[in-house]
């Protein structure tokens, strides 16, 4: 597959996942925070039933960048840890696999907060 | 039960002021405000303190307009939108006036004015002041999401104004004679009732409040000797576009003459054609600042004679909304009458 | 017209409340969500080109977009984009990052510990909580299936 095909498929994958979320926000009473939670949990589920890897082969970053990918990373981490460490792996795998992302996001938030002062909102 | 209370000694407005922020300056009434701070900070470190400072500026401006010292204020009634009305106590403590803090959500302005006018009318107080404030950034923090959070506003959502209004009322003839403002009085008032707004959607407060406004207007004209035609305008606080539409529909059905006289402060504060206003302004600074900057000067000169003024409040808290309780509305009424010759 | 019962009021509110512009919002969400993922894919291939292994490449792409979203939030630009993009900036990892940074900036005035420190988790907390809880549930099921020989590693 050419690089352009990869890019176009990533565009379509990310676009569709965003579109679904937008429709859920506009047409149901789901709030953005609930959408994020739903997408992460859906990612774990999709990974567990083996659909995620299939989607990732097609859409690449189109499914790994949305929070579904974050959920899938938790799922993959748990699975690998259970294989390696048994039952304890079910509890250690999820956070270990996503530790980098969570840590960077929290530290970035802390640094950004210390370095800036809030600006007022404008229409 | 008679709900309209007539004042035997109607208090006079001897001074008033309106203070606003960046968006208010750009609104149709921007030039009529006494002071606008386009940074919205009023020189303070936090939005909560900025709201307090805005209230302090508003009262100071009103005092200086009528050359009155804060020591002449026998009573100060004020409120805002923050938890435990804390902006008010932060900002107005320095005056040292006897103080009543009240909460009526966005109806606080009318609530304060009717309490003060009944105190003055009964003779308990000679001269007193009312201040109400709201600050967009402080309200966003408390009721919605962080200011930098990337979210979308619903088309029914209203914009909490960064605005304050302050009013000084008196029945003391010497003070009234000395002030350059003296012709507007509160001749009667009607205390609002809690009316269920039938929605738990905090992005649709105008709709939730419209039923309370309708109830108050219908009840007022049911009981009053005055007819709709005796009033120049019937002014509601912050129903916005959606709430005003609902009120219009109800009035067209029950009291058709009133519908043409209706104006809403929430629709007057911002420029809908140039700013992304959505459904209009809200917040207890909205009706206070529009009353002080637009309606009172017009009543003072006699351009307007009688105005029925009802600020509208959406009674709720972030918790009550999360728990799915419907928003309750309230709309206290004051009758403003001009004695200008 | 019934303006006294709850049902009557609900009907009136529904008739008069304008609907969100779903079509316009959906188009913008699709475009921005798509563009962000397209850029992420380009970045992933760049990392792969430099012989970074595929798992690390994914992590690095995530980290890059987290940092980008956090910086744009601190500069006060993110919310202006998100106003039009809607779910387009929410669903990619950028939305998670923005929720964390915006809360952190906003709560700083209430102190570094119970202000910033606690409230930074307002949106991130539920995401992490339900993400790892789903993971634990999956792990337990997978462990049982593995030990009973229903699935092979």
Coordinates of C-alpha atoms in Angstrom, one line a residue:
Chain A
X1 CA 0.0 0.0 0.0
X2 CA 1.3 3.5 -0.8
X3 CA 1.8 6.1 1.9
X4 CA -1.0 8.1 0.4
X5 CA -3.4 5.2 0.9
X6 CA -2.3 4.9 4.6
X7 CA -2.9 8.7 5.0
X8 CA -6.3 8.6 3.4
X9 CA -7.4 5.6 5.4
X10 CA -6.2 7.3 8.6
X11 CA -8.2 10.4 7.7
X12 CA -11.4 8.3 7.1
X13 CA -11.0 6.3 10.3
X14 CA -10.4 9.3 12.5
X15 CA -13.2 11.2 10.7
X16 CA -15.8 8.5 11.2
X17 CA -15.0 8.0 14.9
X18 CA -15.3 11.8 15.4
X19 CA -18.5 11.9 13.4
X20 CA -20.1 9.2 15.5
X21 CA -19.1 11.1 18.7
X22 CA -20.5 14.3 17.3
X23 CA -23.8 12.7 16.5
X24 CA -24.0 11.2 20.0
X25 CA -23.4 14.6 21.5
X26 CA -25.9 16.4 19.3
X27 CA -28.7 13.9 19.2
X28 CA -28.6 12.2 22.6
X29 CA -27.9 13.7 26.1
X30 CA -24.4 12.2 26.2
X31 CA -21.9 14.8 27.4
X32 CA -18.4 15.1 26.0
X33 CA -16.9 13.6 29.2
X34 CA -19.2 10.5 28.9
X35 CA -18.2 10.1 25.3
X36 CA -14.5 10.0 26.3
X37 CA -15.3 7.3 28.9
X38 CA -17.4 5.4 26.4
X39 CA -14.7 5.5 23.8
X40 CA -12.0 4.2 26.2
X41 CA -14.1 1.4 27.4
X42 CA -15.1 0.6 23.8
X43 CA -11.4 0.4 22.9
X44 CA -10.9 -2.2 25.6
X45 CA -13.9 -4.2 24.3
X46 CA -12.9 -3.9 20.7
X47 CA -9.4 -5.2 21.5
X48 CA -10.8 -8.0 23.7
X49 CA -12.9 -9.4 20.9
X50 CA -10.1 -9.0 18.3
X51 CA -11.7 -6.3 16.2
X52 CA -9.3 -3.6 17.1
X53 CA -6.2 -5.2 15.5
X54 CA -8.2 -5.7 12.3
X55 CA -9.3 -2.0 12.3
X56 CA -5.7 -0.9 13.1
X57 CA -4.4 -2.8 10.1
X58 CA -6.7 -0.8 7.9
X59 CA -6.9 2.6 9.5
X60 CA -3.6 2.9 11.4
X61 CA -3.5 6.1 13.4
X62 CA -7.1 6.6 12.4
X63 CA -8.1 4.3 15.2
X64 CA -5.1 4.5 17.5
X65 CA -5.2 8.3 17.9
X66 CA -8.8 8.5 19.0
X67 CA -9.4 7.4 22.6
X68 CA -10.3 4.0 21.3
X69 CA -6.6 3.5 20.8
X70 CA -6.0 4.4 24.4
X71 CA -8.5 1.7 25.5
X72 CA -7.0 -0.8 23.1
X73 CA -3.5 -0.1 24.6
X74 CA -5.0 -0.9 28.0
X75 CA -6.5 -4.1 26.6
X76 CA -3.2 -5.2 25.0
X77 CA -1.2 -4.4 28.1
X78 CA -3.6 -6.4 30.3
X79 CA -3.5 -9.4 27.9
X80 CA 0.3 -9.4 27.7
X81 CA 0.7 -9.0 31.4
X82 CA -1.7 -11.9 32.1
X83 CA 0.2 -14.2 29.8
X84 CA 3.5 -13.2 31.5
X85 CA 2.5 -12.8 35.2
X86 CA -0.8 -14.6 35.5
X87 CA -3.7 -13.2 37.6
X88 CA -1.7 -10.2 38.9
X89 CA -1.2 -9.1 35.3
X90 CA -4.9 -8.3 35.1
X91 CA -4.3 -5.5 37.6
X92 CA -0.9 -4.2 36.4
X93 CA -1.1 -4.4 32.7
X94 CA -3.5 -1.6 31.9
X95 CA -1.7 1.2 33.7
X96 CA 1.8 0.0 32.7
X97 CA 0.8 0.1 29.0
X98 CA -0.6 3.6 29.2
X99 CA 1.8 5.0 31.7
X100 CA 3.7 7.2 29.2
X101 CA 0.6 8.8 27.8
X102 CA -1.0 9.5 31.2
X103 CA 2.2 10.8 32.7
X104 CA 3.0 13.1 29.8
X105 CA -0.6 14.5 29.8
X106 CA -0.5 15.2 33.6
X107 CA 3.0 16.7 33.6
X108 CA 2.2 18.8 30.6
X109 CA -0.9 20.0 32.3
X110 CA 1.0 20.9 35.5
X111 CA 3.8 22.7 33.5
X112 CA 1.2 24.6 31.3
X113 CA -0.7 25.6 34.4
X114 CA 2.3 26.9 36.3
X115 CA 3.5 28.8 33.2
X116 CA 0.3 30.5 32.2
X117 CA -2.4 32.6 33.6
X118 CA -6.0 32.0 32.5
X119 CA -7.4 34.3 29.9
X120 CA -11.1 35.4 30.0
X121 CA -13.4 33.6 27.6
X122 CA -14.6 35.5 24.5
X123 CA -17.7 34.8 22.4
Chain B
X1 CA -54.1 36.9 49.0
X2 CA -53.1 40.2 47.4
X3 CA -49.7 39.9 45.9
X4 CA -49.1 43.4 44.7
X5 CA -47.8 45.5 47.5
X6 CA -48.3 49.3 47.1
X7 CA -45.7 51.6 48.7
X8 CA -47.1 54.5 50.6
X9 CA -43.8 56.4 50.5
X10 CA -42.3 55.3 47.3
X11 CA -38.5 55.5 47.4
X12 CA -36.8 57.5 44.7
X13 CA -33.7 56.4 42.7
X14 CA -31.2 59.0 43.5
X15 CA -28.3 57.4 41.7
X16 CA -27.3 54.3 39.7
X17 CA -24.4 53.0 37.7
X18 CA -23.5 50.2 35.3
X19 CA -20.1 48.5 35.0
X20 CA -19.1 45.8 32.5
X21 CA -16.3 44.0 30.7
X22 CA -15.0 43.3 27.2
X23 CA -18.1 41.9 25.6
X24 CA -20.5 44.4 27.3
X25 CA -18.3 47.2 25.9
X26 CA -18.9 45.9 22.4
X27 CA -22.7 45.6 22.9
X28 CA -25.3 48.1 21.8
X29 CA -25.3 49.6 25.3
X30 CA -21.5 49.7 25.6
X31 CA -21.3 53.5 25.4
X32 CA -24.0 53.9 28.1
X33 CA -22.0 52.0 30.7
X34 CA -20.2 54.1 33.3
X35 CA -17.1 51.9 33.2
X36 CA -15.9 48.8 31.2
X37 CA -12.7 46.9 31.9
X38 CA -11.8 45.2 28.7
X39 CA -9.4 42.8 30.5
X40 CA -12.3 41.5 32.6
X41 CA -9.9 41.3 35.5
X42 CA -10.5 44.7 37.2
X43 CA -6.9 44.5 38.4
X44 CA -7.5 41.3 40.4
X45 CA -5.8 38.0 40.5
X46 CA -8.8 35.7 40.3
X47 CA -12.1 36.0 38.5
X48 CA -14.0 35.7 41.9
X49 CA -12.1 38.7 43.2
X50 CA -12.6 40.5 39.9
X51 CA -16.4 40.1 40.3
X52 CA -16.1 41.6 43.8
X53 CA -14.1 44.5 42.6
X54 CA -16.5 45.2 39.8
X55 CA -19.3 45.5 42.4
X56 CA -17.2 47.8 44.5
X57 CA -16.5 50.0 41.5
X58 CA -20.2 50.1 40.7
X59 CA -21.2 51.2 44.2
X60 CA -18.4 53.8 44.3
X61 CA -19.5 55.3 41.0
X62 CA -23.2 55.4 42.1
X63 CA -22.1 57.1 45.4
X64 CA -20.0 59.7 43.6
X65 CA -22.7 60.5 41.1
X66 CA -25.0 61.7 43.9
X67 CA -22.2 63.1 46.1
X68 CA -23.1 60.8 48.9
X69 CA -20.8 59.2 51.4
X70 CA -21.0 55.5 52.1
X71 CA -21.7 56.5 55.7
X72 CA -25.2 57.7 54.6
X73 CA -26.1 54.2 53.5
X74 CA -28.2 52.6 56.3
X75 CA -28.6 49.4 54.4
X76 CA -26.8 47.6 51.6
X77 CA -28.5 44.7 49.9
X78 CA -26.4 42.8 47.4
X79 CA -25.9 39.4 45.8
X80 CA -24.1 37.6 43.0
X81 CA -23.9 34.1 41.4
X82 CA -21.0 32.6 43.2
X83 CA -21.2 30.0 45.9
X84 CA -22.4 31.6 49.2
X85 CA -22.5 35.0 47.3
X86 CA -18.8 35.4 48.1
X87 CA -18.0 38.0 45.4
X88 CA -20.3 40.4 47.2
X89 CA -18.7 39.9 50.6
X90 CA -15.2 40.2 49.0
X91 CA -16.0 43.4 47.2
X92 CA -18.5 45.3 49.4
X93 CA -17.1 44.7 52.9
X94 CA -14.9 47.8 52.6
X95 CA -17.9 50.1 52.7
X96 CA -18.8 49.0 56.2
X97 CA -22.5 49.5 55.6
X98 CA -25.1 47.3 57.3
X99 CA -25.5 44.5 54.8
X100 CA -28.0 41.9 53.7
X101 CA -26.7 39.3 51.3
X102 CA -29.4 37.8 49.1
X103 CA -29.6 35.1 46.5
X104 CA -32.2 35.0 43.7
X105 CA -30.0 33.7 40.9
X106 CA -30.4 36.1 38.0
X107 CA -33.5 37.7 39.7
X108 CA -31.3 39.2 42.4
X109 CA -31.5 42.7 41.1
X110 CA -35.3 43.0 41.4
X111 CA -35.3 41.0 44.6
X112 CA -32.8 43.5 46.1
X113 CA -34.7 46.5 44.9
X114 CA -38.1 45.3 46.2
X115 CA -36.7 44.4 49.7
X116 CA -35.0 47.8 49.9
X117 CA -38.0 49.7 48.7
X118 CA -40.2 47.9 51.2
X119 CA -37.7 48.8 54.0
X120 CA -37.7 52.4 52.9
X121 CA -41.4 52.4 52.3
X122 CA -42.0 51.2 55.9
X123 CA -39.8 53.9 57.3
X124 CA -37.2 51.5 58.7
X125 CA -34.6 52.9 56.4
X126 CA -34.1 56.3 54.8
X127 CA -31.4 55.7 52.3
X128 CA -29.9 52.4 51.1
X129 CA -28.2 50.8 48.1
X130 CA -28.5 47.6 46.0
X131 CA -25.7 46.0 44.1
X132 CA -25.8 42.9 41.9
X133 CA -22.9 41.4 39.9
X134 CA -22.1 38.5 37.7
X135 CA -18.8 37.6 36.0
X136 CA -18.6 35.3 32.9
X137 CA -15.3 33.7 33.8
X138 CA -16.3 33.1 37.4
X139 CA -19.6 31.6 36.4
X140 CA -18.0 29.4 33.8
X141 CA -15.7 28.0 36.4
X142 CA -18.5 27.4 38.8
X143 CA -21.3 26.2 36.6
X144 CA -19.8 24.9 33.4
X145 CA -16.3 23.8 32.4
X146 CA -12.8 25.3 32.6
X147 CA -12.4 28.4 30.5
X148 CA -9.8 26.9 28.2
X149 CA -11.8 23.6 27.8
X150 CA -12.7 22.9 24.2
X151 CA -16.4 22.5 24.1
X152 CA -19.4 23.6 22.0
X153 CA -22.2 25.8 23.3
X154 CA -25.7 24.8 22.5
X155 CA -27.8 27.2 20.4
X156 CA -30.1 27.7 23.4
X157 CA -27.1 28.5 25.8
X158 CA -26.8 32.0 27.2
X159 CA -23.7 34.0 27.9
X160 CA -23.3 35.0 31.6
X161 CA -22.6 38.7 31.5
X162 CA -19.6 40.3 33.1
X163 CA -21.6 43.2 34.5
X164 CA -22.7 45.0 37.7
X165 CA -25.4 47.4 38.4
X166 CA -25.8 49.5 41.5
X167 CA -28.7 51.6 42.7
X168 CA -29.1 54.1 45.6
X169 CA -32.7 54.7 46.8
X170 CA -33.9 57.2 49.3
X171 CA -36.9 58.8 50.8
X172 CA -35.0 61.6 52.6
X173 CA -36.2 64.8 51.0
X174 CA -32.9 66.7 51.6
X175 CA -30.9 63.9 49.8
X176 CA -33.4 63.7 47.0
X177 CA -33.4 67.5 46.5
X178 CA -29.6 67.5 46.3
X179 CA -29.3 64.7 43.8
X180 CA -29.4 65.3 40.1
X181 CA -31.5 62.1 39.7
X182 CA -34.8 62.1 41.6
X183 CA -37.7 61.5 39.4
X184 CA -38.0 57.7 39.2
X185 CA -39.8 55.8 42.0
X186 CA -40.7 52.2 42.7
X187 CA -44.5 52.6 43.2
X188 CA -45.4 48.9 43.9
X189 CA -44.0 45.5 43.7
X190 CA -45.0 41.8 43.6
X191 CA -42.8 39.0 45.0
X192 CA -42.3 36.1 42.7
X193 CA -43.3 32.5 43.2
X194 CA -41.1 29.4 42.5
X195 CA -42.4 28.0 39.2
X196 CA -41.1 24.7 37.8
X197 CA -39.2 25.3 34.6
X198 CA -39.8 21.7 33.4
X199 CA -36.3 21.2 32.1
X200 CA -33.0 20.0 33.7
X201 CA -31.0 21.5 30.8
X202 CA -28.7 24.2 32.3
X203 CA -28.0 25.3 28.7
X204 CA -31.6 26.3 28.3
X205 CA -32.3 28.5 31.3
X206 CA -34.2 31.1 29.3
X207 CA -36.9 28.5 28.6
X208 CA -36.9 27.3 32.2
X209 CA -37.5 30.9 33.5
X210 CA -40.1 31.9 30.9
X211 CA -42.9 30.2 32.8
X212 CA -42.1 32.2 35.9
X213 CA -42.1 35.4 33.9
X214 CA -45.4 34.6 32.3
X215 CA -47.0 33.7 35.7
X216 CA -45.8 37.0 37.2
X217 CA -47.0 39.1 34.3
X218 CA -50.4 37.4 34.1
X219 CA -50.9 37.6 37.8
X220 CA -49.8 41.2 38.0
X221 CA -52.3 42.4 35.4
X222 CA -55.0 40.2 36.9
X223 CA -54.7 42.0 40.2
X224 CA -53.5 45.5 39.3
X225 CA -55.7 48.5 38.5
X226 CA -53.2 49.4 35.8
X227 CA -53.7 48.0 32.3
X228 CA -51.1 46.8 29.9
X229 CA -51.6 50.0 27.9
X230 CA -50.6 52.1 30.9
X231 CA -47.0 50.7 30.6
X232 CA -44.4 51.7 28.1
X233 CA -42.6 48.4 28.4
X234 CA -42.7 45.1 30.2
X235 CA -39.1 44.3 30.7
X236 CA -37.8 40.8 31.7
X237 CA -34.4 40.0 32.9
X238 CA -32.6 37.4 31.0
X239 CA -34.9 35.1 29.1
X240 CA -32.8 35.4 25.9
X241 CA -34.2 34.6 22.5
X242 CA -35.6 31.2 23.4
X243 CA -37.2 32.3 26.6
X244 CA -38.6 35.4 25.0
X245 CA -40.2 33.4 22.2
X246 CA -41.9 31.1 24.8
X247 CA -43.1 34.1 26.8
X248 CA -44.4 35.7 23.6
X249 CA -46.3 32.5 22.8
X250 CA -47.9 32.4 26.2
X251 CA -48.8 36.1 26.3
X252 CA -50.3 36.0 22.8
X253 CA -52.6 33.3 24.1
X254 CA -53.5 34.8 27.5
X255 CA -52.8 38.5 27.4
X256 CA -52.3 39.5 23.7
X257 CA -51.7 43.2 24.4
X258 CA -48.7 42.5 26.6
X259 CA -46.7 40.7 24.0
X260 CA -45.9 43.9 21.9
X261 CA -44.6 45.7 25.0
X262 CA -42.2 43.0 26.0
X263 CA -38.4 43.7 26.0
X264 CA -35.7 41.4 27.4
X265 CA -32.5 42.7 28.9
X266 CA -30.8 39.5 27.8
X267 CA -31.5 40.4 24.2
X268 CA -30.4 44.0 24.6
X269 CA -26.9 43.6 26.1
X270 CA -25.0 42.1 23.2
X271 CA -24.8 42.6 19.4
X272 CA -26.3 39.5 17.9
X273 CA -25.1 40.4 14.4
X274 CA -21.4 40.7 15.2
X275 CA -20.8 38.5 18.2
X276 CA -21.5 34.8 18.7
X277 CA -24.1 35.4 21.3
X278 CA -26.3 32.2 20.9
X279 CA -29.5 32.8 22.9
X280 CA -28.6 36.0 24.7
X281 CA -27.2 37.3 28.0
X282 CA -27.8 35.9 31.4
X283 CA -26.5 36.5 34.9
X284 CA -27.6 38.8 37.7
X285 CA -25.5 41.6 36.3
X286 CA -27.6 41.6 33.1
X287 CA -30.8 43.0 34.2
X288 CA -29.0 45.3 36.7
X289 CA -26.7 46.8 34.2
X290 CA -29.4 47.2 31.5
X291 CA -31.7 48.8 34.0
X292 CA -29.0 51.2 35.2
X293 CA -27.6 52.1 31.8
X294 CA -30.7 52.1 29.6
X295 CA -34.1 52.2 31.3
X296 CA -33.5 54.4 34.3
X297 CA -31.9 57.3 32.3
X298 CA -34.9 57.1 29.9
X299 CA -37.3 57.1 32.9
X300 CA -35.4 60.0 34.5
X301 CA -35.9 62.2 31.5
X302 CA -39.5 61.2 31.2
X303 CA -39.1 59.5 27.8
X304 CA -40.6 56.5 29.5
X305 CA -43.3 56.9 32.1
X306 CA -44.1 53.4 33.5
X307 CA -42.1 50.3 33.2
X308 CA -42.9 46.9 34.6
X309 CA -39.5 45.3 35.5
X310 CA -39.1 41.7 36.3
X311 CA -35.6 40.1 36.6
X312 CA -35.9 36.4 36.0
X313 CA -33.9 33.8 38.0
X314 CA -33.1 30.2 37.3
X315 CA -32.8 28.5 40.7
X316 CA -30.4 25.6 40.5
X317 CA -27.0 24.4 41.5
X318 CA -24.4 22.4 39.6
X319 CA -25.3 19.4 41.8
X320 CA -29.0 19.7 41.4
X321 CA -28.5 19.7 37.6
X322 CA -26.2 16.6 37.7
X323 CA -28.8 14.9 39.9
X324 CA -31.5 15.6 37.2
X325 CA -33.7 18.0 39.1
X326 CA -35.6 20.4 37.0
X327 CA -34.6 24.1 37.1
X328 CA -37.0 26.3 39.0
X329 CA -37.8 29.8 37.8
X330 CA -38.7 33.0 39.7
X331 CA -39.7 36.4 38.5
X332 CA -40.2 39.2 41.1
X333 CA -41.8 42.3 39.8
X334 CA -41.2 46.0 40.4
X335 CA -43.2 48.9 38.9
X336 CA -41.0 51.8 38.0
X337 CA -42.8 55.1 37.6
X338 CA -41.3 58.4 36.4
X339 CA -42.3 61.7 38.0
X340 CA -40.4 63.8 35.5
X341 CA -42.1 67.0 34.5
Chain C
X1 CA -52.1 25.8 25.5
X2 CA -51.2 24.2 28.8
X3 CA -48.7 26.2 30.7
X4 CA -49.3 24.7 34.1
X5 CA -48.5 21.0 33.8
X6 CA -44.9 19.6 33.5
X7 CA -45.8 17.9 30.2
X8 CA -47.4 21.0 28.8
X9 CA -44.3 23.1 29.6
X10 CA -42.0 20.4 28.2
X11 CA -43.9 20.5 24.9
X12 CA -43.7 24.3 24.7
X13 CA -39.9 24.2 25.4
X14 CA -39.4 21.6 22.8
X15 CA -41.3 23.6 20.2
X16 CA -39.3 26.7 20.8
X17 CA -35.7 25.5 21.4
X18 CA -33.6 25.7 18.2
X19 CA -31.8 22.4 17.3
X20 CA -28.1 22.2 17.1
X21 CA -26.8 22.4 13.6
X22 CA -26.0 18.7 13.4
X23 CA -25.1 18.5 9.8
X24 CA -22.6 21.4 10.0
X25 CA -21.1 20.1 13.3
X26 CA -20.8 16.6 11.9
X27 CA -18.9 17.9 8.8
X28 CA -16.5 19.9 10.9
X29 CA -16.0 17.0 13.3
X30 CA -15.3 14.6 10.5
X31 CA -12.8 16.9 8.8
X32 CA -10.9 17.9 11.9
X33 CA -10.9 14.4 13.4
X34 CA -9.7 13.1 10.0
X35 CA -7.0 15.7 9.6
X36 CA -5.6 15.1 13.1
X37 CA -5.5 11.3 12.5
X38 CA -3.9 11.9 9.0
X39 CA -1.2 14.0 10.6
X40 CA -0.8 11.3 13.3
X41 CA -0.4 8.6 10.6
X42 CA 2.2 10.7 8.7
X43 CA 4.1 11.1 11.9
X44 CA 3.9 7.4 12.7
X45 CA 5.3 6.6 9.3
X46 CA 8.1 9.1 9.8
X47 CA 9.0 7.4 13.1
X48 CA 8.8 4.0 11.4
X49 CA 11.1 5.3 8.6
X50 CA 13.7 6.1 11.2
X51 CA 13.6 2.5 12.4
X52 CA 11.7 3.1 15.6
X53 CA 9.8 -0.1 16.5
X54 CA 6.1 0.1 15.8
X55 CA 4.9 0.1 19.5
X56 CA 7.2 3.0 20.4
X57 CA 6.2 4.8 17.3
X58 CA 2.6 4.7 18.4
X59 CA 3.5 5.9 21.9
X60 CA 5.6 8.8 20.4
X61 CA 2.7 9.8 18.2
X62 CA 0.4 9.9 21.2
X63 CA 2.9 11.9 23.2
X64 CA 3.4 14.4 20.4
X65 CA -0.3 15.1 20.1
X66 CA -0.8 15.3 23.9
X67 CA 2.0 18.0 24.1
X68 CA 0.6 19.8 21.1
X69 CA -2.9 20.0 22.5
X70 CA -1.6 21.0 25.9
X71 CA 0.4 23.9 24.4
X72 CA -2.5 25.1 22.3
X73 CA -4.7 25.0 25.4
X74 CA -2.1 27.0 27.4
X75 CA -2.0 29.6 24.5
X76 CA -5.8 29.9 24.6
X77 CA -6.1 28.6 21.0
X78 CA -7.5 25.1 21.6
X79 CA -11.0 26.2 22.7
X80 CA -11.3 28.5 19.6
X81 CA -10.6 25.5 17.3
X82 CA -12.8 23.1 19.3
X83 CA -15.7 25.5 19.2
X84 CA -16.0 24.6 15.5
X85 CA -14.4 21.1 15.5
X86 CA -16.6 19.7 18.3
X87 CA -15.9 16.0 18.6
X88 CA -13.2 16.3 16.0
X89 CA -10.8 17.6 18.6
X90 CA -12.5 15.8 21.5
X91 CA -12.2 12.2 20.3
X92 CA -8.5 12.1 19.4
X93 CA -6.1 12.0 22.3
X94 CA -6.1 15.9 22.0
X95 CA -9.4 16.1 23.8
X96 CA -8.0 14.1 26.8
X97 CA -5.0 16.4 26.9
X98 CA -7.1 19.6 26.7
X99 CA -9.4 18.4 29.5
X100 CA -6.4 17.9 31.8
X101 CA -4.5 21.1 30.9
X102 CA -7.6 23.3 31.0
X103 CA -8.6 22.1 34.4
X104 CA -5.1 22.6 35.7
X105 CA -4.9 26.2 34.5
X106 CA -8.4 26.9 35.8
X107 CA -7.9 25.5 39.3
X108 CA -4.5 27.0 40.0
X109 CA -6.1 29.9 41.9
X110 CA -7.4 27.4 44.5
X111 CA -3.9 26.2 45.4
X112 CA -1.4 23.7 44.0
X113 CA -2.7 20.7 46.0
X114 CA -6.4 20.7 46.4
X115 CA -7.0 23.2 43.5
X116 CA -4.7 22.2 40.6
X117 CA -3.7 18.8 42.0
X118 CA -7.1 17.5 42.7
X119 CA -9.1 19.1 39.9
X120 CA -6.7 18.1 37.1
X121 CA -8.4 14.8 37.3
X122 CA -12.0 16.1 36.8
X123 CA -12.3 14.7 33.3
X124 CA -9.1 12.6 33.1
X125 CA -10.1 10.7 36.3
X126 CA -13.2 9.1 34.9
X127 CA -11.4 8.2 31.6
X128 CA -8.5 6.5 33.5
X129 CA -10.9 4.9 36.0
X130 CA -13.2 3.3 33.6
X131 CA -10.4 2.5 31.1
X132 CA -8.4 0.5 33.6
X133 CA -11.5 -1.0 35.2
X134 CA -12.6 -2.3 31.8
X135 CA -9.0 -3.6 31.5
X136 CA -9.2 -5.4 34.8
X137 CA -12.5 -7.0 33.8
X138 CA -11.0 -8.1 30.5
X139 CA -7.9 -9.4 32.3
X140 CA -9.9 -11.5 34.7
X141 CA -12.0 -13.1 31.9
X142 CA -8.9 -13.6 29.8
X143 CA -7.1 -15.2 32.8
X144 CA -10.0 -17.7 33.4
X145 CA -10.1 -18.5 29.7
X146 CA -6.4 -19.0 29.6
X147 CA -6.2 -21.2 32.7
X148 CA -9.1 -23.4 31.6
X149 CA -7.4 -23.8 28.2
X150 CA -10.3 -22.2 26.2
X151 CA -7.8 -19.9 24.6
X152 CA -4.1 -20.3 24.0
X153 CA -1.6 -17.4 24.7

